[in-house]
Amino acid sequence: YVEEAGQMNMFFRLGDSVVTPDLSGTILPGVTRESVLTLLADMGVTATERRLSMDELFQAQKEGELCEAFGAGTASVVVPIGRIHHQENDLCFPEDQPGNLCPKLYDMILGIQHHELDPSDWRYKARLVGGGHNMVSATGEKVVERLNQMTPASLESFRTVSGYALA
C-alpha cells in the first residue's frame, strides 16, 4: 500500500477526484496535508482518505484514470511527482497537464502564507507553543477544525512530529 514519500504525504488524482492514504497509524498527520484537503474541498474536488494499493494505481494508469501525483509537506509545500518505481515497473506522470491540481495548490498555499490570498474562513490566529519559543501564526480555521477532529492518537502524533501544540 502507498504510504508516504520521504516526509511528504502522497496524493493521487484518479479521474476527477483525489485519493490520499488515510491516517491509519503509520501516516503522519500534518498541517500541510490538512491544508491540501481543505483547499481541494474549497475547489469542489472530491478527496478521499483511504488505503491505496500499488496494484490499484497501476490499473488506474492502464485505464487512463491516473492523471497526477503529488506530495505535500512542510519543507516542500506541494510538489509534483514524475515517476514511481515499484517492483521493476514505473508509474509515470506527465508534467504540465491541463487541469493539474499541484501547481494551483502550491500557488494557493504560498499566497495564503504570504498574505496575498485570504480565502473565506481561512485565516485564523492561533498561538503555537513549543520548540523553545512562542509564535503567533495565521492558520486556516478549517484546518484547525480538522485538527480538532483528529483522534487523540493522531493528534498526539502530530504534536510529537511538529513539536508544537495548539494553545
Short mmCIF file of N, CA and C in Angstrom, two decimals:
data_model
loop_
_atom_site.label_atom_id
_atom_site.label_comp_id
_atom_site.label_asym_id
_atom_site.label_seq_id
_atom_site.Cartn_x
_atom_site.Cartn_y
_atom_site.Cartn_z
N TYR A 1 0.83 -1.20 0.00
CA TYR A 1 0.00 0.00 0.00
C TYR A 1 0.86 1.25 0.00
N VAL A 2 0.32 2.31 -0.58
CA VAL A 2 1.01 3.59 -0.62
C VAL A 2 0.95 4.19 0.78
N GLU A 3 2.07 4.78 1.19
CA GLU A 3 2.09 5.45 2.49
C GLU A 3 2.59 6.88 2.30
N GLU A 4 3.86 7.11 2.52
CA GLU A 4 4.45 8.43 2.37
C GLU A 4 5.70 8.33 1.50
N ALA A 5 6.17 9.45 1.01
CA ALA A 5 7.43 9.51 0.28
C ALA A 5 8.32 10.51 1.00
N GLY A 6 9.42 10.03 1.53
CA GLY A 6 10.27 10.91 2.32
C GLY A 6 9.47 11.41 3.50
N GLN A 7 9.32 12.69 3.59
CA GLN A 7 8.50 13.27 4.66
C GLN A 7 7.30 13.99 4.07
N MET A 8 6.78 13.45 2.97
CA MET A 8 5.63 14.06 2.31
C MET A 8 4.44 13.11 2.32
N ASN A 9 3.26 13.67 2.48
CA ASN A 9 2.04 12.91 2.28
C ASN A 9 1.79 12.81 0.78
N MET A 10 1.28 11.68 0.34
CA MET A 10 1.07 11.43 -1.09
C MET A 10 -0.39 11.68 -1.47
N PHE A 11 -0.59 12.22 -2.67
CA PHE A 11 -1.91 12.47 -3.23
C PHE A 11 -1.91 11.99 -4.68
N PHE A 12 -3.00 11.36 -5.10
CA PHE A 12 -3.13 10.86 -6.47
C PHE A 12 -4.46 11.34 -7.04
N ARG A 13 -4.41 11.93 -8.24
CA ARG A 13 -5.65 12.32 -8.92
C ARG A 13 -6.05 11.17 -9.83
N LEU A 14 -7.18 10.57 -9.49
CA LEU A 14 -7.76 9.49 -10.28
C LEU A 14 -9.02 10.04 -10.92
N GLY A 15 -8.96 10.33 -12.21
CA GLY A 15 -10.10 10.97 -12.87
C GLY A 15 -10.29 12.36 -12.30
N ASP A 16 -11.50 12.63 -11.80
CA ASP A 16 -11.83 13.95 -11.27
C ASP A 16 -11.70 14.03 -9.75
N SER A 17 -11.21 12.99 -9.10
CA SER A 17 -11.11 13.00 -7.64
C SER A 17 -9.67 12.73 -7.21
N VAL A 18 -9.41 12.97 -5.95
CA VAL A 18 -8.07 12.79 -5.38
C VAL A 18 -8.16 11.78 -4.25
N VAL A 19 -7.16 10.90 -4.18
CA VAL A 19 -7.08 9.92 -3.11
C VAL A 19 -5.75 10.11 -2.38
N THR A 20 -5.80 10.06 -1.06
CA THR A 20 -4.60 10.11 -0.23
C THR A 20 -4.73 9.04 0.85
N PRO A 21 -3.64 8.42 1.24
CA PRO A 21 -3.72 7.42 2.31
C PRO A 21 -4.34 8.01 3.58
N ASP A 22 -5.17 7.19 4.24
CA ASP A 22 -5.81 7.64 5.47
C ASP A 22 -4.82 7.58 6.64
N LEU A 23 -5.20 8.20 7.73
CA LEU A 23 -4.37 8.23 8.92
C LEU A 23 -4.60 6.95 9.71
N SER A 24 -4.03 5.87 9.22
CA SER A 24 -4.27 4.55 9.80
C SER A 24 -3.26 4.17 10.88
N GLY A 25 -2.44 5.08 11.28
CA GLY A 25 -1.47 4.80 12.32
C GLY A 25 -0.04 4.93 11.84
N THR A 26 0.21 4.74 10.55
CA THR A 26 1.57 4.88 10.02
C THR A 26 1.74 6.17 9.24
N ILE A 27 0.64 6.80 8.84
CA ILE A 27 0.70 8.06 8.10
C ILE A 27 0.67 9.20 9.11
N LEU A 28 1.64 10.09 9.00
CA LEU A 28 1.71 11.21 9.94
C LEU A 28 0.76 12.32 9.52
N PRO A 29 -0.04 12.81 10.46
CA PRO A 29 -0.90 13.95 10.15
C PRO A 29 -0.05 15.21 10.09
N GLY A 30 -0.54 16.20 9.42
CA GLY A 30 0.20 17.44 9.35
C GLY A 30 -0.65 18.58 8.84
N VAL A 31 -0.20 19.79 9.09
CA VAL A 31 -0.93 20.98 8.69
C VAL A 31 -0.98 21.09 7.16
N THR A 32 0.12 20.78 6.47
CA THR A 32 0.12 20.90 5.01
C THR A 32 -0.86 19.90 4.40
N ARG A 33 -0.88 18.67 4.90
CA ARG A 33 -1.83 17.67 4.42
C ARG A 33 -3.26 18.15 4.61
N GLU A 34 -3.54 18.66 5.81
CA GLU A 34 -4.88 19.16 6.10
C GLU A 34 -5.22 20.38 5.25
N SER A 35 -4.22 21.22 4.99
CA SER A 35 -4.44 22.40 4.14
C SER A 35 -4.80 21.97 2.72
N VAL A 36 -4.10 20.98 2.19
CA VAL A 36 -4.40 20.49 0.84
C VAL A 36 -5.82 19.92 0.79
N LEU A 37 -6.18 19.10 1.77
CA LEU A 37 -7.53 18.53 1.80
C LEU A 37 -8.60 19.62 1.89
N THR A 38 -8.34 20.64 2.69
CA THR A 38 -9.28 21.75 2.84
C THR A 38 -9.41 22.53 1.53
N LEU A 39 -8.28 22.83 0.90
CA LEU A 39 -8.32 23.58 -0.37
C LEU A 39 -8.99 22.78 -1.47
N LEU A 40 -8.73 21.47 -1.52
CA LEU A 40 -9.41 20.64 -2.52
C LEU A 40 -10.93 20.72 -2.34
N ALA A 41 -11.39 20.63 -1.09
CA ALA A 41 -12.83 20.73 -0.83
C ALA A 41 -13.35 22.10 -1.27
N ASP A 42 -12.60 23.16 -0.96
CA ASP A 42 -13.00 24.51 -1.36
C ASP A 42 -13.06 24.65 -2.88
N MET A 43 -12.22 23.89 -3.60
CA MET A 43 -12.19 23.92 -5.07
C MET A 43 -13.28 23.03 -5.67
N GLY A 44 -13.99 22.30 -4.83
CA GLY A 44 -15.03 21.40 -5.33
C GLY A 44 -14.50 20.06 -5.81
N VAL A 45 -13.27 19.72 -5.43
CA VAL A 45 -12.66 18.45 -5.81
C VAL A 45 -12.90 17.43 -4.70
N THR A 46 -13.45 16.29 -5.06
CA THR A 46 -13.68 15.23 -4.08
C THR A 46 -12.35 14.62 -3.70
N ALA A 47 -12.07 14.59 -2.40
CA ALA A 47 -10.84 13.97 -1.90
C ALA A 47 -11.24 12.87 -0.92
N THR A 48 -10.66 11.71 -1.12
CA THR A 48 -10.96 10.55 -0.28
C THR A 48 -9.71 10.12 0.46
N GLU A 49 -9.86 9.82 1.73
CA GLU A 49 -8.77 9.31 2.55
C GLU A 49 -9.02 7.82 2.74
N ARG A 50 -8.14 6.99 2.16
CA ARG A 50 -8.32 5.54 2.26
C ARG A 50 -7.02 4.84 1.88
N ARG A 51 -6.98 3.53 2.16
CA ARG A 51 -5.82 2.74 1.74
C ARG A 51 -5.82 2.66 0.21
N LEU A 52 -4.64 2.69 -0.35
CA LEU A 52 -4.48 2.70 -1.79
C LEU A 52 -3.33 1.77 -2.16
N SER A 53 -3.64 0.72 -2.92
CA SER A 53 -2.59 -0.26 -3.26
C SER A 53 -1.87 0.15 -4.54
N MET A 54 -0.66 -0.32 -4.67
CA MET A 54 0.09 -0.08 -5.90
C MET A 54 -0.61 -0.74 -7.08
N ASP A 55 -1.21 -1.92 -6.86
CA ASP A 55 -1.96 -2.58 -7.94
C ASP A 55 -3.08 -1.69 -8.46
N GLU A 56 -3.77 -1.01 -7.54
CA GLU A 56 -4.85 -0.10 -7.96
C GLU A 56 -4.30 1.04 -8.80
N LEU A 57 -3.14 1.57 -8.41
CA LEU A 57 -2.54 2.66 -9.18
C LEU A 57 -2.11 2.20 -10.57
N PHE A 58 -1.50 1.02 -10.65
CA PHE A 58 -1.11 0.50 -11.98
C PHE A 58 -2.34 0.25 -12.84
N GLN A 59 -3.41 -0.25 -12.25
CA GLN A 59 -4.65 -0.49 -13.01
C GLN A 59 -5.25 0.84 -13.47
N ALA A 60 -5.25 1.84 -12.60
CA ALA A 60 -5.77 3.16 -12.96
C ALA A 60 -4.95 3.77 -14.09
N GLN A 61 -3.63 3.56 -14.07
CA GLN A 61 -2.78 4.07 -15.15
C GLN A 61 -3.13 3.36 -16.46
N LYS A 62 -3.31 2.06 -16.40
CA LYS A 62 -3.65 1.27 -17.58
C LYS A 62 -4.97 1.73 -18.19
N GLU A 63 -5.93 2.11 -17.33
CA GLU A 63 -7.25 2.55 -17.78
C GLU A 63 -7.31 4.04 -18.12
N GLY A 64 -6.18 4.73 -17.95
CA GLY A 64 -6.12 6.16 -18.27
C GLY A 64 -6.74 7.05 -17.21
N GLU A 65 -6.96 6.53 -16.01
CA GLU A 65 -7.58 7.31 -14.94
C GLU A 65 -6.57 7.96 -14.00
N LEU A 66 -5.32 7.53 -14.03
CA LEU A 66 -4.29 8.08 -13.14
C LEU A 66 -3.69 9.31 -13.83
N CYS A 67 -4.11 10.47 -13.37
CA CYS A 67 -3.76 11.72 -14.05
C CYS A 67 -2.58 12.46 -13.46
N GLU A 68 -2.40 12.33 -12.14
CA GLU A 68 -1.42 13.19 -11.47
C GLU A 68 -1.08 12.60 -10.11
N ALA A 69 0.14 12.86 -9.68
CA ALA A 69 0.57 12.51 -8.32
C ALA A 69 1.38 13.67 -7.78
N PHE A 70 1.18 13.95 -6.49
CA PHE A 70 1.97 15.00 -5.86
C PHE A 70 2.13 14.70 -4.38
N GLY A 71 3.16 15.30 -3.82
CA GLY A 71 3.42 15.16 -2.39
C GLY A 71 3.24 16.50 -1.71
N ALA A 72 2.92 16.45 -0.42
CA ALA A 72 2.72 17.68 0.35
C ALA A 72 3.42 17.53 1.70
N GLY A 73 4.13 18.57 2.08
CA GLY A 73 4.82 18.57 3.37
C GLY A 73 5.32 19.96 3.70
N THR A 74 5.77 20.13 4.91
CA THR A 74 6.19 21.45 5.39
C THR A 74 7.30 22.04 4.53
N ALA A 75 8.34 21.27 4.28
CA ALA A 75 9.50 21.80 3.54
C ALA A 75 9.21 22.00 2.06
N SER A 76 8.46 21.09 1.47
CA SER A 76 8.23 21.13 0.02
C SER A 76 6.96 21.86 -0.37
N VAL A 77 6.08 22.11 0.55
CA VAL A 77 4.73 22.64 0.34
C VAL A 77 3.98 21.60 -0.49
N VAL A 78 3.93 21.77 -1.80
CA VAL A 78 3.30 20.79 -2.69
C VAL A 78 4.19 20.64 -3.92
N VAL A 79 4.59 19.41 -4.24
CA VAL A 79 5.46 19.18 -5.40
C VAL A 79 4.93 18.03 -6.25
N PRO A 80 5.07 18.18 -7.57
CA PRO A 80 4.62 17.08 -8.45
C PRO A 80 5.57 15.90 -8.36
N ILE A 81 5.03 14.73 -8.62
CA ILE A 81 5.82 13.51 -8.69
C ILE A 81 5.83 13.07 -10.15
N GLY A 82 7.02 12.85 -10.69
CA GLY A 82 7.15 12.48 -12.10
C GLY A 82 7.10 10.98 -12.34
N ARG A 83 7.63 10.20 -11.38
CA ARG A 83 7.70 8.75 -11.60
C ARG A 83 7.78 8.05 -10.26
N ILE A 84 7.14 6.90 -10.19
CA ILE A 84 7.25 6.00 -9.04
C ILE A 84 7.68 4.65 -9.57
N HIS A 85 8.79 4.13 -9.05
CA HIS A 85 9.30 2.83 -9.46
C HIS A 85 8.90 1.81 -8.40
N HIS A 86 8.24 0.73 -8.83
CA HIS A 86 7.76 -0.29 -7.90
C HIS A 86 7.90 -1.66 -8.56
N GLN A 87 8.69 -2.53 -7.97
CA GLN A 87 8.89 -3.90 -8.43
C GLN A 87 9.12 -3.98 -9.95
N GLU A 88 10.15 -3.27 -10.40
CA GLU A 88 10.59 -3.29 -11.80
C GLU A 88 9.61 -2.63 -12.77
N ASN A 89 8.60 -1.93 -12.26
CA ASN A 89 7.63 -1.22 -13.10
C ASN A 89 7.59 0.24 -12.70
N ASP A 90 7.25 1.08 -13.66
CA ASP A 90 7.18 2.52 -13.41
C ASP A 90 5.77 3.06 -13.61
N LEU A 91 5.37 3.91 -12.70
CA LEU A 91 4.20 4.76 -12.90
C LEU A 91 4.76 6.11 -13.31
N CYS A 92 4.38 6.60 -14.47
CA CYS A 92 4.90 7.88 -14.96
C CYS A 92 3.78 8.89 -15.05
N PHE A 93 4.09 10.11 -14.67
CA PHE A 93 3.10 11.17 -14.66
C PHE A 93 3.60 12.31 -15.55
N PRO A 94 2.84 12.65 -16.59
CA PRO A 94 3.25 13.74 -17.47
C PRO A 94 3.24 15.08 -16.73
N GLU A 95 4.18 15.92 -17.06
CA GLU A 95 4.24 17.24 -16.43
C GLU A 95 3.33 18.20 -17.15
N ASP A 96 2.91 19.22 -16.45
CA ASP A 96 2.16 20.34 -17.02
C ASP A 96 0.94 19.91 -17.84
N GLN A 97 0.17 18.99 -17.32
CA GLN A 97 -1.09 18.60 -17.96
C GLN A 97 -2.14 19.66 -17.64
N PRO A 98 -3.02 19.96 -18.59
CA PRO A 98 -4.12 20.87 -18.26
C PRO A 98 -4.95 20.26 -17.12
N GLY A 99 -5.31 21.08 -16.19
CA GLY A 99 -6.12 20.60 -15.07
C GLY A 99 -5.33 20.06 -13.90
N ASN A 100 -3.99 20.06 -13.98
CA ASN A 100 -3.19 19.59 -12.84
C ASN A 100 -3.49 20.45 -11.61
N LEU A 101 -3.67 19.79 -10.49
CA LEU A 101 -4.00 20.47 -9.25
C LEU A 101 -2.77 20.96 -8.50
N CYS A 102 -1.66 20.26 -8.64
CA CYS A 102 -0.45 20.57 -7.86
C CYS A 102 -0.03 22.04 -7.99
N PRO A 103 0.13 22.59 -9.19
CA PRO A 103 0.57 24.00 -9.26
C PRO A 103 -0.46 24.96 -8.67
N LYS A 104 -1.74 24.66 -8.82
CA LYS A 104 -2.78 25.51 -8.24
C LYS A 104 -2.69 25.49 -6.72
N LEU A 105 -2.55 24.29 -6.15
CA LEU A 105 -2.45 24.17 -4.69
C LEU A 105 -1.21 24.88 -4.16
N TYR A 106 -0.09 24.70 -4.86
CA TYR A 106 1.16 25.36 -4.46
C TYR A 106 0.97 26.87 -4.42
N ASP A 107 0.43 27.43 -5.52
CA ASP A 107 0.22 28.87 -5.58
C ASP A 107 -0.74 29.35 -4.50
N MET A 108 -1.79 28.59 -4.24
CA MET A 108 -2.76 28.98 -3.21
C MET A 108 -2.13 28.97 -1.82
N ILE A 109 -1.39 27.92 -1.49
CA ILE A 109 -0.79 27.83 -0.16
C ILE A 109 0.24 28.94 0.04
N LEU A 110 1.09 29.17 -0.96
CA LEU A 110 2.07 30.26 -0.83
C LEU A 110 1.38 31.61 -0.77
N GLY A 111 0.31 31.79 -1.54
CA GLY A 111 -0.45 33.04 -1.49
C GLY A 111 -1.03 33.30 -0.12
N ILE A 112 -1.52 32.25 0.53
CA ILE A 112 -2.06 32.39 1.88
C ILE A 112 -0.93 32.70 2.86
N GLN A 113 0.19 31.98 2.74
CA GLN A 113 1.32 32.19 3.65
C GLN A 113 1.89 33.60 3.52
N HIS A 114 1.88 34.15 2.31
CA HIS A 114 2.45 35.48 2.08
C HIS A 114 1.41 36.59 2.14
N HIS A 115 0.20 36.25 2.63
CA HIS A 115 -0.87 37.22 2.80
C HIS A 115 -1.34 37.83 1.48
N GLU A 116 -1.15 37.12 0.38
CA GLU A 116 -1.62 37.59 -0.93
C GLU A 116 -3.02 37.08 -1.21
N LEU A 117 -3.39 35.98 -0.61
CA LEU A 117 -4.73 35.40 -0.74
C LEU A 117 -5.31 35.24 0.64
N ASP A 118 -6.61 35.39 0.74
CA ASP A 118 -7.27 35.18 2.02
C ASP A 118 -8.64 34.56 1.76
N PRO A 119 -8.65 33.24 1.44
CA PRO A 119 -9.94 32.59 1.19
C PRO A 119 -10.86 32.70 2.40
N SER A 120 -12.13 32.67 2.14
CA SER A 120 -13.14 32.76 3.19
C SER A 120 -12.87 31.75 4.31
N ASP A 121 -12.94 32.20 5.54
CA ASP A 121 -12.76 31.36 6.72
C ASP A 121 -11.39 30.72 6.81
N TRP A 122 -10.40 31.24 6.11
CA TRP A 122 -9.09 30.59 6.12
C TRP A 122 -8.20 31.11 7.22
N ARG A 123 -8.05 32.42 7.29
CA ARG A 123 -7.07 32.98 8.23
C ARG A 123 -7.65 33.00 9.64
N TYR A 124 -6.84 32.52 10.54
CA TYR A 124 -7.26 32.37 11.93
C TYR A 124 -6.02 32.46 12.79
N LYS A 125 -6.03 33.36 13.77
CA LYS A 125 -4.85 33.48 14.64
C LYS A 125 -4.85 32.37 15.66
N ALA A 126 -3.75 31.68 15.74
CA ALA A 126 -3.58 30.61 16.72
C ALA A 126 -2.21 30.79 17.36
N ARG A 127 -2.14 30.54 18.64
CA ARG A 127 -0.85 30.62 19.31
C ARG A 127 -0.26 29.21 19.30
N LEU A 128 0.90 29.08 18.70
CA LEU A 128 1.61 27.81 18.66
C LEU A 128 2.70 27.86 19.73
N VAL A 129 2.70 26.88 20.59
CA VAL A 129 3.62 26.88 21.71
C VAL A 129 4.52 25.66 21.60
N GLY A 130 5.82 25.85 21.68
CA GLY A 130 6.72 24.71 21.66
C GLY A 130 8.04 25.06 21.02
N GLY A 131 8.90 24.06 20.92
CA GLY A 131 10.18 24.26 20.26
C GLY A 131 11.04 25.32 20.93
N GLY A 132 10.78 25.61 22.22
CA GLY A 132 11.60 26.58 22.93
C GLY A 132 11.19 28.02 22.69
N HIS A 133 10.09 28.24 21.95
CA HIS A 133 9.65 29.61 21.71
C HIS A 133 8.15 29.63 21.45
N ASN A 134 7.58 30.81 21.54
CA ASN A 134 6.17 31.00 21.22
C ASN A 134 6.09 31.81 19.93
N MET A 135 5.08 31.55 19.15
CA MET A 135 4.88 32.37 17.97
C MET A 135 3.39 32.39 17.66
N VAL A 136 2.96 33.44 17.01
CA VAL A 136 1.57 33.51 16.57
C VAL A 136 1.58 33.27 15.08
N SER A 137 0.70 32.41 14.63
CA SER A 137 0.68 32.03 13.22
C SER A 137 -0.73 32.17 12.67
N ALA A 138 -0.83 32.50 11.41
CA ALA A 138 -2.13 32.51 10.74
C ALA A 138 -2.35 31.13 10.16
N THR A 139 -3.35 30.46 10.65
CA THR A 139 -3.65 29.10 10.22
C THR A 139 -5.09 29.06 9.76
N GLY A 140 -5.39 28.26 8.77
CA GLY A 140 -6.76 28.15 8.29
C GLY A 140 -7.69 27.64 9.37
N GLU A 141 -8.81 28.36 9.59
CA GLU A 141 -9.79 27.95 10.59
C GLU A 141 -10.30 26.55 10.28
N LYS A 142 -10.50 26.25 8.99
CA LYS A 142 -10.96 24.92 8.61
C LYS A 142 -9.89 23.87 8.92
N VAL A 143 -8.63 24.23 8.77
CA VAL A 143 -7.55 23.30 9.10
C VAL A 143 -7.53 23.04 10.60
N VAL A 144 -7.66 24.10 11.40
CA VAL A 144 -7.71 23.94 12.84
C VAL A 144 -8.89 23.06 13.23
N GLU A 145 -10.03 23.26 12.56
CA GLU A 145 -11.21 22.44 12.83
C GLU A 145 -10.92 20.96 12.54
N ARG A 146 -10.24 20.68 11.41
CA ARG A 146 -9.88 19.29 11.07
C ARG A 146 -8.91 18.72 12.10
N LEU A 147 -7.96 19.52 12.54
CA LEU A 147 -7.02 19.05 13.57
C LEU A 147 -7.77 18.73 14.86
N ASN A 148 -8.77 19.54 15.18
CA ASN A 148 -9.55 19.29 16.39
C ASN A 148 -10.39 18.02 16.30
N GLN A 149 -10.66 17.56 15.09
CA GLN A 149 -11.45 16.35 14.90
C GLN A 149 -10.59 15.09 14.88
N MET A 150 -9.28 15.23 14.96
CA MET A 150 -8.40 14.06 14.94
C MET A 150 -8.60 13.22 16.19
N THR A 151 -8.33 11.95 16.05
CA THR A 151 -8.35 11.07 17.21
C THR A 151 -7.22 11.48 18.14
N PRO A 152 -7.33 11.19 19.42
CA PRO A 152 -6.25 11.55 20.35
C PRO A 152 -4.90 10.99 19.91
N ALA A 153 -4.85 9.77 19.38
CA ALA A 153 -3.57 9.18 18.95
C ALA A 153 -2.99 9.95 17.77
N SER A 154 -3.83 10.32 16.80
CA SER A 154 -3.35 11.07 15.64
C SER A 154 -2.89 12.46 16.05
N LEU A 155 -3.64 13.10 16.93
CA LEU A 155 -3.27 14.44 17.38
C LEU A 155 -1.96 14.39 18.17
N GLU A 156 -1.78 13.39 18.99
CA GLU A 156 -0.53 13.24 19.73
C GLU A 156 0.64 13.03 18.78
N SER A 157 0.41 12.26 17.71
CA SER A 157 1.43 12.04 16.70
C SER A 157 1.81 13.36 16.04
N PHE A 158 0.81 14.19 15.72
CA PHE A 158 1.06 15.50 15.12
C PHE A 158 1.90 16.35 16.07
N ARG A 159 1.53 16.37 17.35
CA ARG A 159 2.26 17.17 18.33
C ARG A 159 3.70 16.68 18.45
N THR A 160 3.89 15.37 18.45
CA THR A 160 5.23 14.80 18.58
C THR A 160 6.09 15.15 17.38
N VAL A 161 5.55 15.02 16.18
CA VAL A 161 6.31 15.28 14.96
C VAL A 161 6.58 16.76 14.80
N SER A 162 5.56 17.61 15.02
CA SER A 162 5.72 19.04 14.76
C SER A 162 6.46 19.76 15.88
N GLY A 163 6.37 19.22 17.11
CA GLY A 163 6.97 19.92 18.24
C GLY A 163 6.12 21.05 18.76
N TYR A 164 4.93 21.23 18.20
CA TYR A 164 4.05 22.32 18.60
C TYR A 164 2.71 21.77 19.08
N ALA A 165 2.06 22.54 19.88
CA ALA A 165 0.70 22.22 20.32
C ALA A 165 -0.14 23.48 20.15
N LEU A 166 -1.34 23.33 19.63
CA LEU A 166 -2.21 24.48 19.54
C LEU A 166 -2.64 24.87 20.93
N ALA A 167 -2.50 26.14 21.27
CA ALA A 167 -2.86 26.59 22.62
C ALA A 167 -4.06 27.51 22.55
#
